[in-house]
Coordinates of C-alpha atoms in Angstrom, one line a residue:
X1 CA 227.4 112.8 119.7
X2 CA 223.7 112.9 118.7
X3 CA 220.8 114.3 120.7
X4 CA 220.4 112.9 124.2
X5 CA 217.3 113.3 126.4
X6 CA 218.1 114.2 130.0
X7 CA 215.8 113.9 132.9
X8 CA 216.2 116.0 136.1
X9 CA 214.2 116.4 139.3
X10 CA 213.5 120.0 140.3
X11 CA 214.3 121.0 143.9
X12 CA 214.3 123.9 146.3
X13 CA 216.7 126.9 146.0
X14 CA 217.1 126.4 142.3
X15 CA 218.8 123.0 142.7
X16 CA 218.2 120.1 140.3
X17 CA 219.0 116.4 140.4
X18 CA 219.8 114.0 137.6
X19 CA 220.4 110.3 137.9
X20 CA 223.0 108.6 135.8
X21 CA 222.6 104.8 135.3
X22 CA 225.9 103.0 135.9
X23 CA 227.9 102.5 132.7
X24 CA 225.9 105.0 130.6
X25 CA 228.5 107.1 128.9
X26 CA 226.1 108.7 126.4
X27 CA 223.9 109.8 129.3
X28 CA 226.9 111.2 131.1
X29 CA 227.9 113.2 128.0
X30 CA 224.3 114.4 127.6
X31 CA 224.1 115.6 131.2
X32 CA 227.5 117.4 130.9
X33 CA 226.2 119.1 127.8
X34 CA 223.1 120.1 129.8
X35 CA 225.3 121.5 132.6
X36 CA 226.9 123.8 130.0
X37 CA 223.5 125.5 129.6
X38 CA 223.5 126.5 133.2
X39 CA 226.6 128.7 133.7
X40 CA 224.7 131.6 135.2
X41 CA 222.7 129.4 137.6
X42 CA 225.5 128.1 139.8
X43 CA 228.1 125.3 140.1
X44 CA 227.5 121.7 139.1
X45 CA 228.3 118.9 141.5
X46 CA 228.7 115.2 140.7
X47 CA 227.8 112.6 143.4
X48 CA 229.5 109.2 143.2
X49 CA 227.6 106.2 144.6
X50 CA 230.5 103.9 144.8
X51 CA 233.8 103.1 143.1
X52 CA 232.1 101.3 140.2
X53 CA 230.1 104.5 139.5
X54 CA 233.3 106.4 138.5
X55 CA 235.3 104.2 136.2
X56 CA 238.5 105.5 134.6
X57 CA 236.8 106.6 131.3
X58 CA 234.3 108.7 133.1
X59 CA 237.2 110.4 134.9
X60 CA 238.6 111.4 131.5
X61 CA 235.2 112.8 130.5
X62 CA 235.0 114.9 133.7
X63 CA 238.4 116.5 133.2
X64 CA 237.3 118.9 130.5
X65 CA 233.7 119.3 131.7
X66 CA 231.9 122.0 133.6
X67 CA 231.8 119.9 136.8
X68 CA 233.1 121.9 139.8
X69 CA 233.2 119.3 142.5
X70 CA 232.8 115.6 143.1
X71 CA 231.5 114.0 146.2
X72 CA 232.4 110.4 146.7
X73 CA 230.0 108.2 148.6
X74 CA 231.7 105.4 150.4
X75 CA 235.2 106.7 149.6
X76 CA 237.8 106.9 152.4
X77 CA 240.3 108.8 150.3
X78 CA 240.3 111.3 147.5
X79 CA 240.2 110.2 143.8
X80 CA 242.2 111.9 141.1
X81 CA 239.6 113.4 138.8
X82 CA 240.9 116.9 138.1
X83 CA 238.2 118.4 140.3
X84 CA 237.9 119.0 144.1
X85 CA 236.9 115.7 145.7
X86 CA 235.0 115.2 148.9
X87 CA 235.2 111.7 150.3
X88 CA 232.3 110.6 152.5
X89 CA 233.2 107.4 154.1
X90 CA 230.1 106.7 156.1
X91 CA 226.5 107.9 156.6
X92 CA 227.7 109.9 159.7
X93 CA 230.2 111.7 157.5
X94 CA 227.5 112.4 155.0
X95 CA 225.1 113.8 157.6
X96 CA 227.9 116.1 158.9
X97 CA 228.9 117.3 155.5
X98 CA 225.4 118.0 154.1
X99 CA 224.3 119.5 157.4
X100 CA 227.0 122.1 157.2
X101 CA 226.9 122.9 153.5
X102 CA 224.0 124.6 151.7
X103 CA 223.7 124.5 147.9
X104 CA 221.7 126.7 145.6
X105 CA 221.2 126.7 141.8
X106 CA 223.3 123.6 141.6
X107 CA 222.9 120.7 139.2
X108 CA 223.6 117.4 141.0
X109 CA 224.6 114.5 138.8
X110 CA 223.8 111.5 141.0
X111 CA 225.8 108.3 140.1
X112 CA 224.4 105.4 142.1
X113 CA 224.9 101.7 141.4
X114 CA 221.7 100.7 143.4
X115 CA 218.3 102.1 144.1
X116 CA 218.8 102.3 147.9
X117 CA 222.1 104.3 147.5
X118 CA 220.3 106.6 145.0
X119 CA 217.5 107.3 147.4
X120 CA 219.9 107.8 150.3
X121 CA 221.9 110.4 148.2
X122 CA 218.8 112.3 147.2
X123 CA 217.7 112.3 150.8
X124 CA 221.0 113.8 152.0
X125 CA 220.8 116.4 149.3
X126 CA 217.3 117.5 150.2
X127 CA 215.7 116.4 146.9
X128 CA 212.0 115.8 146.8
X129 CA 211.3 112.1 147.3
X130 CA 207.4 112.0 147.2
X131 CA 206.6 109.6 144.4
X132 CA 203.7 111.6 143.1
X133 CA 205.2 113.2 140.1
X134 CA 204.4 115.9 137.6
X135 CA 206.3 114.9 134.5
X136 CA 207.2 118.1 132.5
X137 CA 208.3 117.7 128.9
X138 CA 210.4 120.8 128.1
X139 CA 210.8 119.7 124.5
X140 CA 207.0 119.8 124.1
X141 CA 206.9 123.2 125.9
X142 CA 209.4 124.6 123.3
X143 CA 207.5 123.0 120.5
X144 CA 204.3 124.6 121.5
X145 CA 206.1 128.0 121.8
X146 CA 207.2 127.6 118.2
X147 CA 203.7 126.6 117.1
X148 CA 202.4 130.0 118.3
X149 CA 205.4 131.9 117.0
X150 CA 204.8 130.4 113.5
X151 CA 201.3 132.0 113.5
X152 CA 202.8 135.5 113.9
X153 CA 204.6 137.8 111.6
X154 CA 208.4 137.7 111.7
X155 CA 209.9 139.9 114.4
X156 CA 206.9 139.9 116.8
X157 CA 208.2 139.7 120.4
X158 CA 206.8 137.0 122.7
X159 CA 206.1 137.2 126.5
X160 CA 205.3 133.9 128.2
X161 CA 203.3 133.6 131.4
X162 CA 205.1 131.8 134.2
X163 CA 202.9 133.0 137.0
X164 CA 201.4 130.6 139.5
X165 CA 204.5 128.4 139.5
X166 CA 204.5 128.4 135.7
X167 CA 201.0 127.1 135.5
X168 CA 202.0 124.4 138.0
X169 CA 205.0 123.1 135.9
X170 CA 207.6 124.7 138.2
X171 CA 208.7 128.3 138.0
X172 CA 212.5 127.9 138.0
X173 CA 213.2 125.1 135.5
X174 CA 210.3 126.2 133.2
X175 CA 211.5 129.8 133.3
X176 CA 215.1 128.7 132.5
X177 CA 213.9 126.6 129.6
X178 CA 211.9 129.5 128.1
X179 CA 214.8 131.9 128.5
X180 CA 217.0 129.4 126.7
X181 CA 214.3 129.2 124.0
X182 CA 214.7 133.0 123.4
X183 CA 211.5 134.5 124.7
X184 CA 211.6 138.3 125.0
X185 CA 209.8 138.5 128.4
X186 CA 208.7 136.2 131.2
X187 CA 205.5 137.4 133.0
X188 CA 204.7 136.7 136.6
X189 CA 201.7 137.8 138.7
X190 CA 203.6 139.1 141.7
X191 CA 207.1 140.5 142.4
X192 CA 207.9 137.6 144.7
X193 CA 207.8 135.2 141.7
X194 CA 210.1 137.5 139.7
X195 CA 212.6 137.7 142.5
X196 CA 212.7 133.9 142.6
X197 CA 213.6 133.8 139.0
X198 CA 216.4 136.4 139.4
X199 CA 217.8 134.4 142.3
X200 CA 217.8 131.4 140.1
X201 CA 220.0 133.2 137.6
X202 CA 217.3 134.1 135.0
X203 CA 218.4 137.3 133.2
X204 CA 215.7 138.0 130.6
X205 CA 213.2 140.9 131.2
X206 CA 210.5 140.0 133.7
X207 CA 207.1 141.7 133.7
X208 CA 205.0 141.8 137.0
X209 CA 201.3 141.8 136.1
X210 CA 199.8 142.6 139.5
X211 CA 202.0 145.3 141.0
X212 CA 201.9 146.0 144.7
X213 CA 203.7 149.1 146.0
X214 CA 204.7 147.2 149.1
X215 CA 207.0 145.1 146.8
X216 CA 208.9 148.2 145.6
X217 CA 212.1 146.7 147.1
X218 CA 211.7 143.5 145.2
X219 CA 211.1 145.4 142.0
X220 CA 214.3 147.3 142.3
X221 CA 216.4 144.4 143.6
X222 CA 215.2 142.1 140.9
X223 CA 215.3 144.6 138.0
X224 CA 211.6 143.7 137.5
X225 CA 209.3 145.7 135.3
X226 CA 205.9 146.4 136.9
X227 CA 202.5 146.8 135.3
X228 CA 200.9 150.0 136.3
X229 CA 197.1 150.1 136.1
X230 CA 195.9 153.1 138.1
X231 CA 196.9 156.7 138.7
X232 CA 197.5 156.4 142.4
X233 CA 200.0 153.5 141.9
X234 CA 201.7 155.5 139.1
X235 CA 202.2 158.6 141.1
X236 CA 203.3 156.7 144.2
X237 CA 205.8 154.6 142.1
X238 CA 207.2 157.8 140.5
X239 CA 207.7 159.4 143.9
X240 CA 209.6 156.3 145.2
X241 CA 211.8 156.3 142.1
X242 CA 212.6 160.0 142.6
X243 CA 213.4 159.4 146.2
X244 CA 215.8 156.6 145.5
X245 CA 217.1 158.0 142.2
X246 CA 216.4 154.7 140.4
X247 CA 215.3 154.2 136.8
X248 CA 212.5 151.8 136.0
X249 CA 210.7 150.5 132.9
X250 CA 207.0 149.9 133.4
X251 CA 204.1 148.5 131.4
X252 CA 200.8 150.3 131.2
X253 CA 197.5 148.4 131.1
X254 CA 194.3 149.8 129.7
X255 CA 190.9 148.5 130.6
X256 CA 188.9 148.0 127.4
X257 CA 186.3 145.6 128.6
X258 CA 187.9 143.0 130.9
X259 CA 187.0 145.3 133.9
X260 CA 189.6 143.8 136.1
X261 CA 192.7 146.1 136.1
X262 CA 193.8 149.0 133.9
X263 CA 193.5 152.7 133.2
X264 CA 190.4 153.8 131.4
X265 CA 191.1 154.8 127.8
X266 CA 190.0 158.3 128.6
X267 CA 192.9 158.6 131.0
X268 CA 195.5 158.1 128.3
X269 CA 196.2 161.9 127.8
X270 CA 196.7 162.6 131.5
X271 CA 198.8 159.4 132.0
X272 CA 201.0 160.4 129.0
X273 CA 201.5 163.9 130.2
X274 CA 202.4 162.8 133.7
X275 CA 205.0 160.2 132.6
X276 CA 206.6 162.6 130.1
X277 CA 207.6 164.7 133.1
X278 CA 209.2 161.9 135.0
X279 CA 213.0 161.6 135.0
X280 CA 213.2 157.9 136.2
X281 CA 210.1 156.3 134.5
X282 CA 209.9 155.0 131.0
X283 CA 207.1 153.0 129.4
X284 CA 208.3 149.7 127.8
X285 CA 204.9 148.5 126.6
X286 CA 201.2 149.2 126.7
X287 CA 198.6 146.4 126.6
X288 CA 195.0 145.4 127.2
X289 CA 193.5 142.1 128.2
X290 CA 191.0 140.4 125.9
X291 CA 188.0 139.1 127.8
X292 CA 186.8 136.5 125.3
X293 CA 189.3 135.9 122.6
X294 CA 188.4 132.2 122.5
X295 CA 184.6 132.7 122.2
X296 CA 183.3 133.3 118.6
X297 CA 180.0 134.5 120.0
X298 CA 181.8 137.5 121.5
X299 CA 183.9 138.4 118.5
X300 CA 182.2 141.7 118.0
X301 CA 183.0 142.6 121.6
X302 CA 186.6 141.5 121.1
X303 CA 187.0 143.7 118.0
X304 CA 185.6 146.7 120.0
X305 CA 188.3 146.0 122.6
X306 CA 190.9 146.2 119.9
X307 CA 189.6 149.5 118.6
X308 CA 189.5 151.0 122.1
X309 CA 193.0 149.9 122.8
X310 CA 194.4 151.3 119.5
X311 CA 192.8 154.7 120.2
X312 CA 194.1 154.8 123.7
X313 CA 197.6 154.0 122.6
X314 CA 197.6 156.6 119.9
X315 CA 196.6 159.3 122.4
X316 CA 199.1 158.0 125.0
X317 CA 202.0 158.0 122.5
X318 CA 201.2 161.6 121.4
X319 CA 201.6 162.9 125.0
X320 CA 204.5 160.6 125.9
X321 CA 206.5 161.8 123.0
X322 CA 207.5 158.2 122.0
X323 CA 205.8 154.9 121.0
X324 CA 206.1 152.0 123.4
X325 CA 205.6 148.4 122.2
X326 CA 201.9 147.4 122.1
X327 CA 200.4 143.9 122.8
X328 CA 196.9 142.7 123.0
X329 CA 196.8 139.0 122.1
X330 CA 196.9 136.1 124.5
X331 CA 197.1 132.4 123.5
X332 CA 193.5 132.4 122.3
X333 CA 194.0 135.6 120.5
X334 CA 197.0 134.3 118.6
X335 CA 195.0 131.3 117.5
X336 CA 192.0 133.3 116.3
X337 CA 193.2 136.9 115.6
X338 CA 196.9 136.7 114.5
X339 CA 196.4 139.7 112.3
X340 CA 196.3 141.8 115.5
X341 CA 199.7 140.7 116.7
X342 CA 201.0 144.3 116.9
X343 CA 204.5 144.4 118.4
X344 CA 204.3 141.6 121.0
X345 CA 202.0 138.8 122.2
X346 CA 201.5 137.2 125.6
X347 CA 201.3 133.4 125.6
X348 CA 200.0 131.4 128.5
X349 CA 197.9 128.2 128.4
X350 CA 198.7 127.5 124.8
X351 CA 202.4 127.0 125.5
X352 CA 201.5 124.5 128.2
X353 CA 199.6 122.4 125.7
X354 CA 195.9 123.5 126.0
X355 CA 194.1 125.5 123.4
X356 CA 190.6 126.7 124.4
X357 CA 189.9 127.7 120.8
X358 CA 190.8 124.2 119.3
X359 CA 192.4 126.0 116.4
X360 CA 196.0 125.1 117.3
X361 CA 195.3 122.1 119.5
X362 CA 196.1 119.5 116.8
X363 CA 199.6 120.9 116.6
X364 CA 200.2 121.1 120.3
X365 CA 202.0 118.5 122.4
X366 CA 201.3 117.4 125.9
X367 CA 203.6 119.2 128.4
X368 CA 202.5 117.9 131.8
X369 CA 201.5 114.5 133.0
X370 CA 200.5 113.9 136.6
X371 CA 201.4 110.4 137.9
X372 CA 201.3 108.5 141.1
X373 CA 202.6 105.2 142.3
X374 CA 200.5 102.3 143.6
X375 CA 201.2 101.9 147.3
X376 CA 199.2 98.7 147.9
X377 CA 196.7 96.4 146.2
X378 CA 194.1 94.4 148.0
X379 CA 191.1 92.2 147.1
X380 CA 187.8 93.1 148.7
X381 CA 185.0 90.6 149.2
X382 CA 181.4 91.3 147.9
X383 CA 179.7 93.9 150.1
X384 CA 182.9 95.4 151.5
X385 CA 183.4 99.2 151.2
X386 CA 186.4 101.4 150.6
X387 CA 187.4 104.8 152.0
X388 CA 185.8 107.4 154.3
X389 CA 182.1 107.3 155.0
X390 CA 182.1 103.8 153.4
X391 CA 181.3 105.7 150.2
X392 CA 183.0 103.2 147.9
X393 CA 180.2 100.5 147.6
X394 CA 181.5 97.3 146.0
X395 CA 178.6 94.8 146.0
X396 CA 180.5 92.4 143.7
X397 CA 183.9 92.8 145.4
X398 CA 186.9 94.2 143.6
X399 CA 190.7 94.5 143.4
X400 CA 191.5 97.9 144.7
X401 CA 194.8 99.8 144.3
X402 CA 195.7 102.6 146.7
X403 CA 197.6 105.5 145.0
X404 CA 200.0 107.9 146.7
X405 CA 198.2 111.0 145.7
X406 CA 195.2 112.9 147.2
X407 CA 193.4 116.2 147.0
X408 CA 196.4 118.0 148.7
X409 CA 198.4 117.0 145.7
X410 CA 196.0 118.0 142.9
X411 CA 193.7 115.0 142.8
X412 CA 190.4 116.8 143.6
X413 CA 187.8 115.2 145.9
X414 CA 185.2 116.0 143.2
X415 CA 186.7 113.1 141.2
X416 CA 185.6 110.6 143.9
X417 CA 183.3 107.6 143.4
X418 CA 183.8 106.9 139.7
X419 CA 183.8 110.5 138.6
X420 CA 187.2 110.0 137.0
X421 CA 189.3 107.1 135.7
X422 CA 193.0 107.0 136.0
X423 CA 195.2 104.9 133.6
X424 CA 197.2 102.0 135.0
X425 CA 199.0 99.6 132.7
X426 CA 197.3 101.2 129.7
X427 CA 193.8 100.6 131.0
X428 CA 191.2 102.8 132.7
X429 CA 190.6 102.3 136.4
X430 CA 187.7 104.2 138.0
X431 CA 188.3 106.0 141.3
X432 CA 186.8 104.0 144.1
X433 CA 185.3 105.7 147.2
X434 CA 186.2 109.2 148.3
X435 CA 189.5 110.8 147.4
X436 CA 191.5 111.4 150.7
X437 CA 193.9 114.2 151.5
X438 CA 197.0 112.2 150.6
X439 CA 195.7 109.1 148.9
X440 CA 193.0 107.8 146.7
X441 CA 191.8 104.3 145.6
X442 CA 191.1 102.9 142.1
X443 CA 189.2 99.8 141.1
X444 CA 191.8 97.7 139.1
X445 CA 189.6 94.6 138.7
X446 CA 190.5 92.9 135.5
X447 CA 193.7 94.9 134.9
X448 CA 196.7 92.5 135.0
X449 CA 200.0 93.0 136.7
X450 CA 199.0 95.9 139.0
X451 CA 201.2 95.9 142.0
X452 CA 203.0 98.2 144.4
X453 CA 205.1 100.5 142.4
X454 CA 202.8 100.5 139.3
X455 CA 202.3 103.9 137.7
X456 CA 198.9 105.6 137.5
X457 CA 198.3 108.6 135.3
X458 CA 195.8 111.2 136.6
X459 CA 196.1 113.4 133.5
X460 CA 198.4 113.6 130.6
X461 CA 198.1 112.2 127.1
X462 CA 195.3 110.0 128.4
X463 CA 193.2 111.1 130.1
X464 CA 193.9 114.7 128.9
X465 CA 193.7 117.7 131.1
X466 CA 190.7 118.9 129.1
X467 CA 188.8 115.7 130.1
X468 CA 189.7 116.2 133.8
X469 CA 188.6 119.9 133.5
X470 CA 185.2 118.9 132.0
X471 CA 184.6 116.4 134.8
X472 CA 185.4 119.1 137.3
X473 CA 183.3 121.7 135.5
X474 CA 186.3 124.0 135.3
X475 CA 189.2 124.9 133.0
X476 CA 192.6 123.4 132.4
X477 CA 194.3 126.4 134.1
X478 CA 192.8 125.4 137.4
X479 CA 193.7 121.7 137.0
X480 CA 197.3 122.6 136.2
X481 CA 197.8 125.1 139.0
X482 CA 196.1 122.9 141.6
X483 CA 199.0 120.4 141.5
X484 CA 200.5 120.6 145.0
X485 CA 203.9 121.8 145.9
X486 CA 204.9 118.5 147.5
X487 CA 204.4 116.8 144.1
X488 CA 207.9 116.5 142.6
X489 CA 208.5 118.0 139.2
X490 CA 210.6 115.9 136.8
X491 CA 211.8 117.6 133.6
X492 CA 212.7 116.0 130.4
X493 CA 214.6 117.8 127.6
X494 CA 216.7 116.9 124.7
X495 CA 220.2 118.4 124.4
X496 CA 222.7 118.2 121.5
X497 CA 226.0 119.7 120.7
X498 CA 226.0 122.4 118.1
X499 CA 229.0 123.2 115.9
X500 CA 230.6 125.0 118.8
X501 CA 231.4 123.7 122.2
X502 CA 228.3 125.0 124.0
X503 CA 225.3 122.8 124.4
X504 CA 221.8 123.9 123.5
X505 CA 218.3 122.6 123.8
X506 CA 217.3 120.7 120.7
X507 CA 215.4 122.9 118.3
X508 CA 211.8 121.7 117.9
X509 CA 210.7 120.7 114.5

């Protein structure tokens, strides 16, 4: 079997949902391969829409698969499939069953012969149904990771930022994809995020960038590695580790000019002496944060940061008695200063498809596309207005489409009244009137075949996230992370069978 692209919807509690079109054996095989990537994340469950959704040749496919359970929709009796089978004969039986069973970290393969049945099944399973969608291309994510890796010397470790819900893309599925891609570290802002990853079955090392002593329990429970940036935190953490007789790896941050968090370079000797006396504390890495790696006008300042960091590390290592890994470069630093890759780099926005330096941008692929469905289309007469405060003035009249997305979903109000154009049926449609909390309107005059259900792209390939950021006078980071939690995340990734039996994500080329 050749490569197959699978598409899943991310849900709560680490669950994910994939629809299988009736009669699509290659898609079934692809999804079963995808399921083999998730053994640490929980059981897999197949939902059957009706008898036609489980023909005999599918039953044969399931017998040697990783599927743990089958739930039959509309079945009055069990079906012989080689797996535990739950027959749900009616909506009442479905409500009773799903009301008393809680799933986590489960991949649901939803087999439905019709759209209403599919929607009903997703509803019973608790899947997100809001049609505003962030489409996340995990193949593009892995491609961008490899673009940055190729700029480094062989053997350089890579940490990838998944803080702030993985830059809006969805913490769990993005974290799992990056772990499968072989990153050395995932980095989160707070311990809560790291614990979510652990509960979702992610096993790779996790660095916590903004450590709070109040989260000590999460750090221990989740085997998380905190960043330590000041002496009071260091001593308090050491005391707690002694009290509980727990070992912990930590990361030391030095302030070399960012002036946000970090020990001053002059503290390196004292910090090294203190840690060398601790029985339960070991430094995994030391790092500093570049303030302006993407700005050529500040290159002299960036180089001064590098020299300060190197000097601090040398002093720290001398007093520690060993040499932790060092890392300094972020995405912009990898693009412009790959010669300073040291032992590890920290990748963020570049992996998600945006390069503030423009050096690597031609090689990067779009990872996220924010889309919404048209809810209704109406024709307005000359002089009529649209939206709150009658702000949408339409002196010549217009055809106006209402989209199911608003500023609570990541469509900022600052894009109102023609400040942005969405793409519908391949054509630009300016925003009409003020963006509402849950909806916005677009002028689709002259765009053919726009109707309820048509897709509108807020950002993606066109218009790009950089275009939206410029219109908002902000940066792509903010555009990505402003995508609301009620927007469903839909993930696409290609899987293929290697020479063994285990499936793997297709290696980007």
